[in-house]
């Protein structure tokens, strides 16, 4: 019976060294203040998701309108203005949320405080899934830009996307401040590039006789027959363009990551992000209408605008590279907020406690790892196809928008603080608008994948409730309320399975006898010759302790031991404890474990869920040289 187990110290040291090389040196808890973000860094961390949406939001509007003919594309500007208005309403709502919930006030916290547990879990489930989709969509879209440039990589797009997820995951594991420093440069290059594009386009439009019409390399082909401009079409275009709103809730979720005063700095950062987002979104939509950009499977609308203004020169290349980078880095917003939301939900008992533990680098490393794994699975399942992922993307976002603003309305009505009526009206308009957008998205994209979210979110809520019920049951059974003094435990009956008689067994025997005078060694006899040898050695070294040899004609090791323990279990008193002492030798090299049986591990696993047993490992550490002292 190879009672040997455990990893060697060398393996642990090597593993720790690799981890430190990738993640960096551990940080003391006192250093957490240095991991707080300035407004400049926070803008790059929390806004990359929202700002990256301008790369495709206008294109989504045009893609819907083109079904009614090129003349309908002129509706893109009023639709964009309506979306910009909604951006202001939702942005101001989250500005109020930041100051109302300075310790972090995403949709989950607001709904929990004002709407109750069920609505909070719906918001939390929607946000968790949306963050996973943010990573999947953003990195897949970024890889799509790369494979458009290098078509030979197209067959490997899913694998490349998973590699991208792994890289972003490792960078975020190194800490909030360090990841912000790494991601700041591409974010600000993108902002500067898009604003320069818009500024140059406006200068040419105002003072240089207008803008050139873009030459379409490949005309848009649609499978949808031309139709008239209907209210439903306009609503579809509006809902498609509302992808520009994805990510604006990130700052309200991440308020604790800001430097003090957290709420004030977060509020300023949110307003700055909203202003930049509106300018870029309206500017791109306006330029698209002026240059005659048309949705094109071979070239994005943003690329068409850049090509018409800059040609294929360096500025065009900078804009394209920055766009590809911001799409990939948009995933960083999710990596900042998913772990923080997981912390809030684990604190409330709806996610495993491990999700609330700070890692070595003062980040919620378990949440970061879980997000990376979940996003990679989603990418592989959908083969890295962005278009397959997008229909699910906005559904969860607008569920959280609606519940957050409904919660704020309830808060104003409940507290009736200064300006409560004005604030309640603004939040009411916002909640009605976002709910209407949610319904339009759900109806128009139900068969394209939105149905998955409709089924998945309730399933996630049920899992969260089951986790919470487990924690409540554990707390109730561990509570000391109405609990009398425990019964005095008698000397336990100690059973010590052995595989033979050697130094490790004798050390374990010494320990077992220190627990109780009632000790029995158990040997599973698969060979009469070996059994006789064990009896002979035990009579010499066993110090009078009883030895029970269990016959095993079918050479099973585990079953005879479990059967023997069950016999003892039937004879014991209800409160009696059987202590199983497992002697095991530990090889000095990690690979040494592969050369021995894992009987101790199997016995431990078999007894894990049985009441009335205590299992104790007694390790005996081996060395490289037989002449060295062992312990």
Coordinates of C-alpha atoms in Angstrom, one line a residue:
X1 CA 0.0 0.0 0.0
X2 CA 2.0 3.0 -1.2
X3 CA 1.0 5.4 1.5
X4 CA 3.0 8.3 0.0
X5 CA 1.8 11.7 -1.2
X6 CA 2.3 15.5 -1.2
X7 CA 4.3 17.7 -3.6
X8 CA 8.0 18.1 -2.9
X9 CA 9.4 21.4 -1.7
X10 CA 11.5 21.8 -4.9
X11 CA 8.4 21.7 -7.1
X12 CA 6.7 24.3 -4.9
X13 CA 9.8 26.5 -5.1
X14 CA 10.0 26.3 -8.9
X15 CA 6.3 26.9 -9.2
X16 CA 6.6 30.0 -7.0
X17 CA 9.5 31.3 -8.9
X18 CA 7.6 31.0 -12.2
X19 CA 4.6 32.7 -10.7
X20 CA 6.7 35.5 -9.3
X21 CA 8.4 36.0 -12.7
X22 CA 5.0 36.3 -14.4
X23 CA 3.0 38.1 -11.7
X24 CA 5.7 40.1 -9.9
X25 CA 6.8 40.2 -6.3
X26 CA 4.0 40.0 -3.6
X27 CA 2.8 43.4 -2.2
X28 CA 2.1 44.0 1.4
X29 CA -1.5 45.0 2.3
X30 CA -0.1 48.4 3.5
X31 CA 0.9 49.1 -0.1
X32 CA -2.7 49.1 -1.4
X33 CA -2.9 52.8 -1.3
X34 CA -0.1 52.9 -3.9
X35 CA -2.2 50.6 -6.1
X36 CA -5.0 53.3 -6.3
X37 CA -5.4 54.9 -9.7
X38 CA -5.0 58.6 -10.7
X39 CA -7.7 60.0 -12.9
X40 CA -5.4 59.8 -15.9
X41 CA -4.7 56.1 -15.4
X42 CA -8.3 55.3 -14.3
X43 CA -9.6 56.8 -17.6
X44 CA -7.5 54.3 -19.5
X45 CA -8.5 51.4 -17.3
X46 CA -12.2 52.0 -17.1
X47 CA -13.0 53.8 -20.3
X48 CA -11.3 51.5 -22.9
X49 CA -14.5 49.4 -23.3
X50 CA -16.8 52.4 -23.8
X51 CA -14.4 54.4 -26.0
X52 CA -13.6 51.4 -28.2
X53 CA -17.3 51.1 -29.1
X54 CA -17.0 54.1 -31.4
X55 CA -15.0 51.8 -33.7
X56 CA -18.2 50.0 -34.6
X57 CA -21.3 51.8 -33.2
X58 CA -21.8 54.1 -36.2
X59 CA -21.2 51.1 -38.5
X60 CA -24.0 49.2 -36.7
X61 CA -26.4 52.0 -37.3
X62 CA -25.5 52.2 -41.0
X63 CA -25.8 48.5 -41.4
X64 CA -29.4 48.6 -40.3
X65 CA -30.3 51.7 -42.3
X66 CA -28.8 50.4 -45.6
X67 CA -31.7 48.0 -45.8
X68 CA -33.9 50.9 -46.7
X69 CA -31.5 52.2 -49.4
X70 CA -28.6 54.7 -49.3
X71 CA -31.0 57.7 -48.8
X72 CA -31.9 56.3 -45.4
X73 CA -28.3 56.6 -44.3
X74 CA -29.0 60.3 -43.7
X75 CA -31.0 59.3 -40.6
X76 CA -27.7 58.2 -38.9
X77 CA -27.1 61.8 -37.6
X78 CA -30.5 62.2 -35.8
X79 CA -30.2 58.7 -34.5
X80 CA -26.7 59.4 -33.2
X81 CA -28.0 62.6 -31.5
X82 CA -30.7 60.5 -29.8
X83 CA -28.1 58.1 -28.6
X84 CA -25.9 60.9 -27.4
X85 CA -28.8 62.3 -25.4
X86 CA -29.3 58.8 -23.9
X87 CA -25.6 58.8 -23.1
X88 CA -25.9 62.0 -21.2
X89 CA -28.9 60.7 -19.3
X90 CA -27.3 57.4 -18.4
X91 CA -24.0 59.1 -17.7
X92 CA -25.6 61.6 -15.3
X93 CA -27.4 58.8 -13.6
X94 CA -24.2 56.9 -12.9
X95 CA -22.6 60.2 -11.8
X96 CA -25.3 60.4 -9.1
X97 CA -24.7 56.7 -8.3
X98 CA -21.0 57.3 -7.8
X99 CA -21.7 59.9 -5.1
X100 CA -24.6 57.9 -3.6
X101 CA -22.4 54.8 -3.4
X102 CA -18.8 55.9 -3.0
X103 CA -17.6 52.4 -2.1
X104 CA -18.7 51.1 -5.5
X105 CA -22.2 51.4 -6.9
X106 CA -22.7 49.3 -9.9
X107 CA -26.1 47.9 -10.9
X108 CA -25.7 45.1 -8.4
X109 CA -25.2 47.4 -5.4
X110 CA -27.9 49.8 -6.4
X111 CA -30.4 47.1 -7.0
X112 CA -29.5 45.3 -3.8
X113 CA -30.0 48.4 -1.8
X114 CA -33.2 49.6 -3.4
X115 CA -34.9 46.7 -5.3
X116 CA -34.2 43.6 -3.3
X117 CA -32.2 40.4 -3.6
X118 CA -33.8 39.0 -6.7
X119 CA -33.4 42.1 -8.8
X120 CA -29.8 42.5 -7.5
X121 CA -28.9 39.0 -8.6
X122 CA -30.4 39.6 -12.0
X123 CA -28.3 42.7 -12.4
X124 CA -25.3 40.9 -11.0
X125 CA -25.7 37.9 -13.3
X126 CA -26.3 40.2 -16.3
X127 CA -23.1 42.2 -15.5
X128 CA -21.0 39.1 -14.9
X129 CA -22.0 37.6 -18.3
X130 CA -21.6 41.0 -20.0
X131 CA -18.0 41.3 -18.7
X132 CA -17.2 37.8 -20.0
X133 CA -18.7 38.9 -23.4
X134 CA -16.7 42.1 -23.2
X135 CA -13.5 40.2 -23.1
X136 CA -14.6 37.7 -25.8
X137 CA -15.9 40.3 -28.2
X138 CA -13.2 42.9 -27.7
X139 CA -10.2 40.5 -28.1
X140 CA -11.9 38.6 -31.0
X141 CA -12.6 41.9 -32.8
X142 CA -9.0 42.9 -32.2
X143 CA -7.7 39.6 -33.6
X144 CA -10.1 40.1 -36.6
X145 CA -8.4 43.3 -37.4
X146 CA -5.0 41.6 -37.3
X147 CA -6.2 38.7 -39.5
X148 CA -7.6 41.2 -42.0
X149 CA -4.1 42.6 -42.3
X150 CA -2.5 39.1 -42.3
X151 CA -5.1 36.7 -43.9
X152 CA -2.9 33.7 -43.4
X153 CA -3.6 33.8 -39.7
X154 CA -7.4 33.6 -40.2
X155 CA -7.6 29.9 -39.5
X156 CA -6.0 30.4 -36.1
X157 CA -8.1 33.3 -35.0
X158 CA -9.7 31.5 -32.1
X159 CA -6.3 30.3 -30.8
X160 CA -4.8 33.7 -31.2
X161 CA -7.7 35.2 -29.3
X162 CA -7.2 32.8 -26.4
X163 CA -3.5 33.8 -26.4
X164 CA -4.6 37.4 -26.3
X165 CA -6.9 36.7 -23.3
X166 CA -4.0 34.9 -21.5
X167 CA -1.7 37.9 -22.0
X168 CA -4.2 40.4 -20.7
X169 CA -5.0 38.1 -17.8
X170 CA -1.3 37.9 -16.8
X171 CA -0.8 41.6 -17.1
X172 CA -3.8 42.3 -14.9
X173 CA -2.6 39.8 -12.3
X174 CA 0.5 42.0 -11.9
X175 CA -1.7 44.7 -10.2
X176 CA -4.1 47.5 -11.0
X177 CA -1.5 50.3 -11.1
X178 CA 1.0 48.3 -13.3
X179 CA -1.7 47.1 -15.8
X180 CA -2.9 50.7 -16.0
X181 CA 0.6 52.0 -16.8
X182 CA 0.9 49.3 -19.6
X183 CA -2.5 50.0 -21.1
X184 CA -2.5 53.8 -20.8
X185 CA -0.4 54.5 -23.9
X186 CA -2.6 52.7 -26.5
X187 CA -5.7 54.1 -25.0
X188 CA -4.5 57.7 -25.3
X189 CA -3.0 57.1 -28.7
X190 CA -6.5 56.0 -29.9
X191 CA -8.2 59.0 -28.3
X192 CA -5.7 61.4 -29.9
X193 CA -5.9 59.6 -33.2
X194 CA -9.7 59.7 -33.4
X195 CA -9.9 63.3 -32.2
X196 CA -7.3 64.3 -34.7
X197 CA -9.3 62.6 -37.5
X198 CA -12.4 64.4 -36.5
X199 CA -10.7 67.8 -36.1
X200 CA -9.0 67.5 -39.5
X201 CA -12.2 66.4 -41.1
X202 CA -14.1 69.4 -39.6
X203 CA -11.4 71.8 -40.8
X204 CA -11.6 70.4 -44.3
X205 CA -15.4 70.5 -44.2
X206 CA -15.6 74.1 -43.0
X207 CA -12.7 75.8 -44.8
X208 CA -11.5 73.6 -47.6
X209 CA -14.7 73.0 -49.7
X210 CA -16.0 69.9 -48.1
X211 CA -14.9 66.3 -47.8
X212 CA -14.0 63.9 -50.6
X213 CA -16.3 61.0 -51.2
X214 CA -14.8 57.7 -50.3
X215 CA -14.3 55.1 -52.9
X216 CA -15.8 51.8 -51.9
X217 CA -13.5 48.9 -52.7
X218 CA -16.2 46.3 -52.2
X219 CA -19.9 47.3 -52.3
X220 CA -22.2 46.2 -49.5
X221 CA -24.2 43.2 -50.3
X222 CA -27.2 42.5 -48.1
X223 CA -29.5 39.6 -48.0
X224 CA -32.4 41.8 -46.9
X225 CA -34.6 43.2 -49.6
X226 CA -34.9 47.0 -49.7
X227 CA -37.7 48.2 -47.5
X228 CA -39.2 51.5 -46.6
X229 CA -38.1 53.6 -43.7
X230 CA -40.4 52.4 -40.9
X231 CA -40.5 53.2 -37.2
X232 CA -39.3 49.7 -36.5
X233 CA -36.3 50.1 -38.8
X234 CA -35.4 53.3 -37.0
X235 CA -35.7 51.6 -33.6
X236 CA -33.5 48.8 -34.8
X237 CA -30.9 51.2 -36.0
X238 CA -31.1 53.1 -32.7
X239 CA -30.8 49.9 -30.7
X240 CA -27.8 48.8 -32.9
X241 CA -26.1 52.1 -32.3
X242 CA -26.6 51.8 -28.5
X243 CA -23.6 49.6 -28.4
X244 CA -21.9 53.0 -27.9
X245 CA -23.2 52.8 -24.3
X246 CA -21.5 49.5 -23.4
X247 CA -18.9 50.0 -20.8
X248 CA -20.0 53.4 -19.3
X249 CA -21.1 51.6 -16.0
X250 CA -17.5 50.5 -15.4
X251 CA -16.4 53.6 -13.5
X252 CA -19.3 53.4 -11.0
X253 CA -18.3 49.7 -10.3
X254 CA -14.7 50.6 -9.7
X255 CA -14.9 53.7 -7.5
X256 CA -12.8 52.0 -4.7
X257 CA -9.9 51.8 -7.2
X258 CA -9.5 55.6 -7.4
X259 CA -7.2 57.6 -5.2
X260 CA -8.9 59.7 -2.4
X261 CA -11.3 61.4 -2.6
X262 CA -12.6 58.4 -4.5
X263 CA -16.1 59.5 -5.4
X264 CA -15.0 63.0 -6.5
X265 CA -12.2 61.6 -8.8
X266 CA -14.5 58.9 -10.2
X267 CA -17.2 61.4 -11.0
X268 CA -14.8 63.7 -12.8
X269 CA -13.4 60.7 -14.8
X270 CA -16.9 59.6 -15.7
X271 CA -17.8 63.1 -17.1
X272 CA -14.6 63.3 -19.0
X273 CA -15.2 59.8 -20.5
X274 CA -18.8 60.8 -21.5
X275 CA -17.6 64.0 -23.1
X276 CA -14.9 62.2 -25.1
X277 CA -17.2 59.4 -26.1
X278 CA -20.0 61.8 -27.4
X279 CA -17.5 63.9 -29.3
X280 CA -15.9 60.8 -31.0
X281 CA -19.3 59.1 -31.7
X282 CA -21.0 62.2 -33.1
X283 CA -17.8 63.2 -35.0
X284 CA -17.4 59.7 -36.6
X285 CA -21.1 59.6 -37.5
X286 CA -21.0 63.0 -39.1
X287 CA -17.8 62.3 -41.1
X288 CA -19.3 59.0 -42.3
X289 CA -22.3 60.8 -43.7
X290 CA -20.1 63.4 -45.4
X291 CA -17.7 61.0 -47.1
X292 CA -20.5 58.6 -48.0
X293 CA -19.2 55.7 -46.0
X294 CA -21.2 52.5 -46.5
X295 CA -21.1 49.3 -44.3
X296 CA -18.6 47.0 -46.0
X297 CA -17.6 43.5 -45.1
X298 CA -14.1 44.1 -46.4
X299 CA -13.5 47.5 -44.7
X300 CA -14.8 49.2 -41.6
X301 CA -16.6 52.6 -41.7
X302 CA -13.8 54.0 -39.6
X303 CA -11.2 52.8 -42.0
X304 CA -13.2 54.4 -44.9
X305 CA -13.2 57.7 -43.2
X306 CA -9.5 57.6 -42.4
X307 CA -8.7 56.5 -46.0
X308 CA -10.8 59.3 -47.5
X309 CA -9.0 62.0 -45.3
X310 CA -5.5 60.7 -45.0
X311 CA -5.1 58.3 -47.9
X312 CA -2.9 55.3 -47.0
X313 CA -0.3 57.5 -45.2
X314 CA 1.2 57.2 -41.7
X315 CA -1.8 58.9 -40.0
X316 CA -4.2 56.3 -41.5
X317 CA -1.9 53.5 -40.3
X318 CA -1.7 55.0 -36.8
X319 CA -5.5 55.2 -36.6
X320 CA -5.9 51.6 -37.7
X321 CA -3.3 50.2 -35.4
X322 CA -4.7 52.2 -32.5
X323 CA -8.2 51.0 -33.2
X324 CA -7.0 47.4 -33.2
X325 CA -5.2 47.9 -29.9
X326 CA -8.1 49.7 -28.2
X327 CA -10.4 46.8 -29.2
X328 CA -8.1 44.3 -27.6
X329 CA -7.5 46.5 -24.6
X330 CA -11.2 47.1 -24.1
X331 CA -11.1 43.8 -22.4
X332 CA -9.1 45.5 -19.6
X333 CA -12.2 47.3 -18.4
X334 CA -13.8 43.9 -17.7
X335 CA -10.7 42.7 -16.0
X336 CA -10.9 45.7 -13.7
X337 CA -14.6 45.4 -12.9
X338 CA -15.5 41.7 -13.0
X339 CA -13.2 40.8 -10.1
X340 CA -14.6 43.8 -8.1
X341 CA -18.2 42.8 -8.7
X342 CA -17.3 39.2 -7.8
X343 CA -15.9 40.6 -4.5
X344 CA -19.2 42.4 -3.7
X345 CA -21.2 39.3 -4.5
X346 CA -18.9 36.9 -2.6
X347 CA -19.1 39.3 0.4
X348 CA -22.9 38.9 0.3
X349 CA -22.6 35.1 0.1
X350 CA -23.7 34.7 -3.6
X351 CA -20.3 33.7 -5.0
X352 CA -17.6 31.5 -3.5
X353 CA -15.6 33.2 -0.7
X354 CA -12.4 32.8 -2.7
X355 CA -13.6 35.5 -5.1
X356 CA -13.2 38.1 -2.3
X357 CA -9.6 37.3 -1.5
X358 CA -6.9 39.7 -2.5
X359 CA -4.0 38.1 -4.2
X360 CA -0.2 38.7 -3.8
X361 CA -0.4 41.8 -6.0
X362 CA -3.4 43.3 -4.2
X363 CA -5.9 42.4 -6.9
X364 CA -8.7 39.9 -6.8
X365 CA -6.7 37.3 -8.6
X366 CA -9.3 34.5 -8.5
X367 CA -11.8 36.7 -10.2
X368 CA -9.2 37.7 -12.9
X369 CA -8.4 34.0 -13.5
X370 CA -12.1 33.0 -13.7
X371 CA -12.8 35.8 -16.2
X372 CA -9.9 34.7 -18.4
X373 CA -11.0 31.1 -18.4
X374 CA -14.7 31.8 -19.0
X375 CA -13.9 34.2 -21.9
X376 CA -11.5 31.7 -23.5
X377 CA -14.2 29.0 -23.3
X378 CA -16.7 31.3 -25.0
X379 CA -14.2 32.2 -27.7
X380 CA -13.4 28.6 -28.5
X381 CA -17.1 27.7 -28.5
X382 CA -17.9 30.4 -31.0
X383 CA -14.6 29.9 -32.9
X384 CA -13.6 33.5 -32.3
X385 CA -16.4 34.8 -34.5
X386 CA -17.3 38.3 -33.3
X387 CA -20.6 38.4 -35.2
X388 CA -21.8 35.3 -33.4
X389 CA -21.0 36.9 -30.0
X390 CA -22.4 40.4 -30.6
X391 CA -26.1 39.6 -30.5
X392 CA -25.7 38.5 -26.8
X393 CA -23.5 41.5 -25.9
X394 CA -25.9 44.4 -25.4
X395 CA -28.7 42.4 -23.8
X396 CA -27.1 42.0 -20.4
X397 CA -25.7 45.5 -20.5
X398 CA -29.2 47.1 -20.9
X399 CA -30.7 44.8 -18.2
X400 CA -28.1 46.3 -15.8
X401 CA -28.7 49.8 -17.0
X402 CA -32.4 49.5 -16.5
X403 CA -32.2 48.0 -13.0
X404 CA -29.6 50.5 -11.9
X405 CA -31.7 53.4 -12.8
X406 CA -34.9 51.9 -11.4
X407 CA -33.0 51.4 -8.2
X408 CA -31.9 55.1 -8.2
X409 CA -35.5 56.2 -8.8
X410 CA -36.6 54.1 -5.8
X411 CA -33.8 55.6 -3.7
X412 CA -34.9 59.2 -4.5
X413 CA -38.5 58.4 -3.7
X414 CA -37.5 56.8 -0.5
X415 CA -35.0 59.4 0.8
X416 CA -36.5 62.5 -0.7
X417 CA -33.2 64.4 -0.3
X418 CA -32.4 67.7 -1.9
X419 CA -33.3 67.8 -5.6
X420 CA -34.9 64.4 -5.3
X421 CA -37.7 65.1 -7.8
X422 CA -35.4 66.3 -10.5
X423 CA -33.1 63.4 -10.0
X424 CA -36.0 60.9 -10.0
X425 CA -37.4 62.3 -13.2
X426 CA -34.0 62.0 -14.9
X427 CA -33.5 58.4 -13.7
X428 CA -37.1 57.6 -14.7
X429 CA -36.5 58.8 -18.2
X430 CA -33.2 56.8 -18.3
X431 CA -34.8 53.6 -17.1
X432 CA -37.7 53.9 -19.5
X433 CA -35.3 54.6 -22.4
X434 CA -32.9 51.8 -21.6
X435 CA -35.8 49.3 -21.0
X436 CA -37.2 50.3 -24.4
X437 CA -33.8 49.7 -26.0
X438 CA -33.5 46.3 -24.2
X439 CA -36.9 45.2 -25.6
X440 CA -36.0 46.3 -29.1
X441 CA -32.7 44.4 -28.9
X442 CA -34.4 41.4 -27.5
X443 CA -37.1 41.3 -30.2
X444 CA -34.8 42.1 -33.2
X445 CA -32.0 39.8 -32.1
X446 CA -33.8 37.0 -30.3
X447 CA -33.1 34.3 -32.9
X448 CA -29.6 35.6 -33.5
X449 CA -28.4 34.7 -30.0
X450 CA -30.2 37.0 -27.6
X451 CA -32.3 33.9 -26.5
X452 CA -29.1 32.5 -24.9
X453 CA -29.0 35.4 -22.5
X454 CA -32.7 35.1 -21.7
X455 CA -32.1 31.5 -20.6
X456 CA -28.6 31.9 -19.1
X457 CA -29.3 34.8 -16.7
X458 CA -32.1 33.0 -14.8
X459 CA -29.9 29.9 -14.6
X460 CA -27.0 32.0 -13.2
X461 CA -29.4 33.5 -10.7
X462 CA -30.5 30.1 -9.5
X463 CA -26.9 29.1 -9.0
X464 CA -26.2 32.2 -7.0
X465 CA -29.2 31.5 -4.8
X466 CA -28.0 27.9 -4.3
X467 CA -24.6 29.1 -3.3
X468 CA -26.1 31.6 -0.8
X469 CA -28.3 28.9 0.7
X470 CA -25.3 26.7 1.2
X471 CA -23.5 29.4 3.1
X472 CA -26.6 30.1 5.2
X473 CA -26.8 26.4 6.1
X474 CA -23.1 26.2 7.0
X475 CA -23.4 29.3 9.2
X476 CA -26.5 27.9 10.9
X477 CA -24.8 24.6 11.7
X478 CA -21.6 26.3 12.9
X479 CA -23.4 28.9 15.0
X480 CA -22.8 28.9 18.8
X481 CA -26.3 30.2 19.5
X482 CA -28.3 27.8 21.7
X483 CA -25.4 25.5 21.7
X484 CA -24.4 23.8 25.0
X485 CA -21.0 22.6 26.0
X486 CA -19.7 19.8 23.8
X487 CA -19.6 16.2 25.2
X488 CA -16.2 15.3 26.5
X489 CA -14.5 13.1 23.9
X490 CA -13.3 9.7 25.0
X491 CA -9.9 8.3 23.8
X492 CA -10.4 7.7 20.1
X493 CA -10.0 4.4 18.4
X494 CA -7.0 4.8 16.1
X495 CA -6.6 2.8 12.9
X496 CA -3.3 2.9 11.0
X497 CA -3.3 1.4 7.6
X498 CA 0.3 0.3 6.6
X499 CA 1.9 -0.9 3.4
X500 CA 4.8 -2.6 5.2
X501 CA 7.1 -2.1 8.1
X502 CA 9.6 0.7 7.7
X503 CA 10.8 3.9 9.3
X504 CA 7.9 6.0 8.1
X505 CA 5.4 3.5 9.6
X506 CA 7.3 3.5 13.0
X507 CA 7.2 7.3 13.1
X508 CA 3.5 7.3 12.4
X509 CA 3.0 4.5 15.1
X510 CA 4.7 6.7 17.7
X511 CA 2.4 9.5 16.8
X512 CA -0.7 7.3 16.9
X513 CA 0.1 6.0 20.3
X514 CA 0.4 9.6 21.6
X515 CA -3.3 10.0 20.6
X516 CA -4.7 7.0 22.3
X517 CA -3.8 3.6 23.8
X518 CA -6.3 2.0 21.5
X519 CA -4.3 1.6 18.3
X520 CA -4.7 -1.0 15.6
X521 CA -2.4 -1.4 12.6
X522 CA -4.2 -2.7 9.4
X523 CA -2.4 -4.5 6.6
X524 CA -4.1 -5.6 3.3
X525 CA -2.7 -9.0 2.4
X526 CA -2.5 -9.5 -1.3
X527 CA 0.3 -12.1 -1.1
X528 CA 0.7 -14.8 1.6
X529 CA 4.5 -14.5 1.4
X530 CA 4.5 -10.7 1.8
X531 CA 1.9 -11.0 4.6
X532 CA 4.0 -13.4 6.5
X533 CA 7.0 -11.0 6.2
X534 CA 4.9 -8.1 7.5
X535 CA 3.8 -10.2 10.5
X536 CA 7.4 -11.1 11.3
X537 CA 8.6 -7.5 11.1
X538 CA 5.6 -6.2 13.1
X539 CA 6.2 -8.7 15.9
X540 CA 9.8 -7.3 16.1
X541 CA 9.0 -3.5 15.7
X542 CA 5.3 -3.1 16.5
X543 CA 5.9 -2.7 20.2
X544 CA 2.9 -4.8 21.1
X545 CA 0.4 -2.9 19.0
X546 CA -2.3 -5.1 17.5
X547 CA -1.9 -5.9 13.8
X548 CA -5.0 -6.9 11.7
X549 CA -4.3 -8.5 8.3
X550 CA -7.1 -8.2 5.8
X551 CA -7.2 -10.8 3.0
X552 CA -7.7 -9.4 -0.4
X553 CA -8.0 -12.3 -3.0
X554 CA -8.9 -9.8 -5.7
X555 CA -5.8 -7.6 -4.9
X556 CA -7.9 -4.5 -4.0
X557 CA -6.3 -2.2 -1.4
X558 CA -9.1 0.3 -0.7
X559 CA -12.2 -1.9 -0.4
X560 CA -10.9 -4.2 2.4
X561 CA -9.9 -1.1 4.5
X562 CA -13.3 0.6 3.9
X563 CA -15.2 -2.7 4.7
X564 CA -13.2 -3.0 8.0
X565 CA -13.9 0.6 9.0
X566 CA -17.6 0.1 8.3
X567 CA -17.6 -2.9 10.7
X568 CA -16.0 -0.8 13.4
X569 CA -18.5 2.0 12.6
X570 CA -21.4 -0.4 13.3
X571 CA -20.0 -1.3 16.7
X572 CA -19.1 2.1 18.0
X573 CA -21.3 4.5 20.0
X574 CA -22.9 7.5 18.2
X575 CA -20.5 10.1 19.5
X576 CA -17.4 7.9 19.1
X577 CA -14.6 9.0 16.8
X578 CA -12.4 6.8 14.6
X579 CA -9.1 8.3 13.9
X580 CA -7.3 7.1 10.8
X581 CA -3.5 7.8 10.8
X582 CA -1.9 7.6 7.4
X583 CA 1.9 7.1 7.3
X584 CA 3.3 8.3 4.1
X585 CA 6.8 8.9 2.8
X586 CA 7.4 12.0 0.7
X587 CA 10.1 11.7 -2.1
X588 CA 12.6 14.6 -2.4
X589 CA 11.7 15.2 -6.1
X590 CA 8.3 16.1 -7.4
X591 CA 8.5 13.3 -10.0
X592 CA 9.1 10.7 -7.3
X593 CA 5.4 10.8 -6.4
X594 CA 4.6 9.5 -9.9
X595 CA 6.6 6.3 -9.1
X596 CA 4.5 5.3 -6.1
X597 CA 0.9 4.3 -5.3
X598 CA -1.5 7.0 -4.1
X599 CA -3.3 4.8 -1.6
X600 CA -3.2 7.4 1.1
X601 CA -4.9 9.9 -1.1
X602 CA -7.6 7.3 -2.1
X603 CA -8.3 6.5 1.6
X604 CA -8.5 10.2 2.5
X605 CA -10.9 10.8 -0.4
X606 CA -13.1 7.8 0.5
X607 CA -13.5 9.0 4.1
X608 CA -13.9 12.7 3.4
X609 CA -17.7 12.7 3.4
X610 CA -18.2 10.1 6.1
X611 CA -19.2 11.2 9.6
X612 CA -17.3 10.2 12.6
X613 CA -13.8 10.0 11.1
X614 CA -10.7 12.1 11.6
X615 CA -7.9 11.5 9.0
X616 CA -4.4 12.5 9.9
X617 CA -1.4 12.4 7.6
X618 CA 2.0 11.6 9.1
X619 CA 4.7 12.5 6.5
X620 CA 8.2 11.0 6.4
X621 CA 10.4 13.1 4.2
X622 CA 13.0 11.3 2.1
X623 CA 16.3 12.8 0.9
X624 CA 18.5 12.5 -2.2
X625 CA 21.1 10.5 -0.3
X626 CA 20.4 7.5 1.8
X627 CA 23.1 8.7 4.3
X628 CA 21.3 12.0 5.0
X629 CA 19.0 12.4 8.0
X630 CA 15.3 12.0 7.2
X631 CA 12.4 13.4 9.0

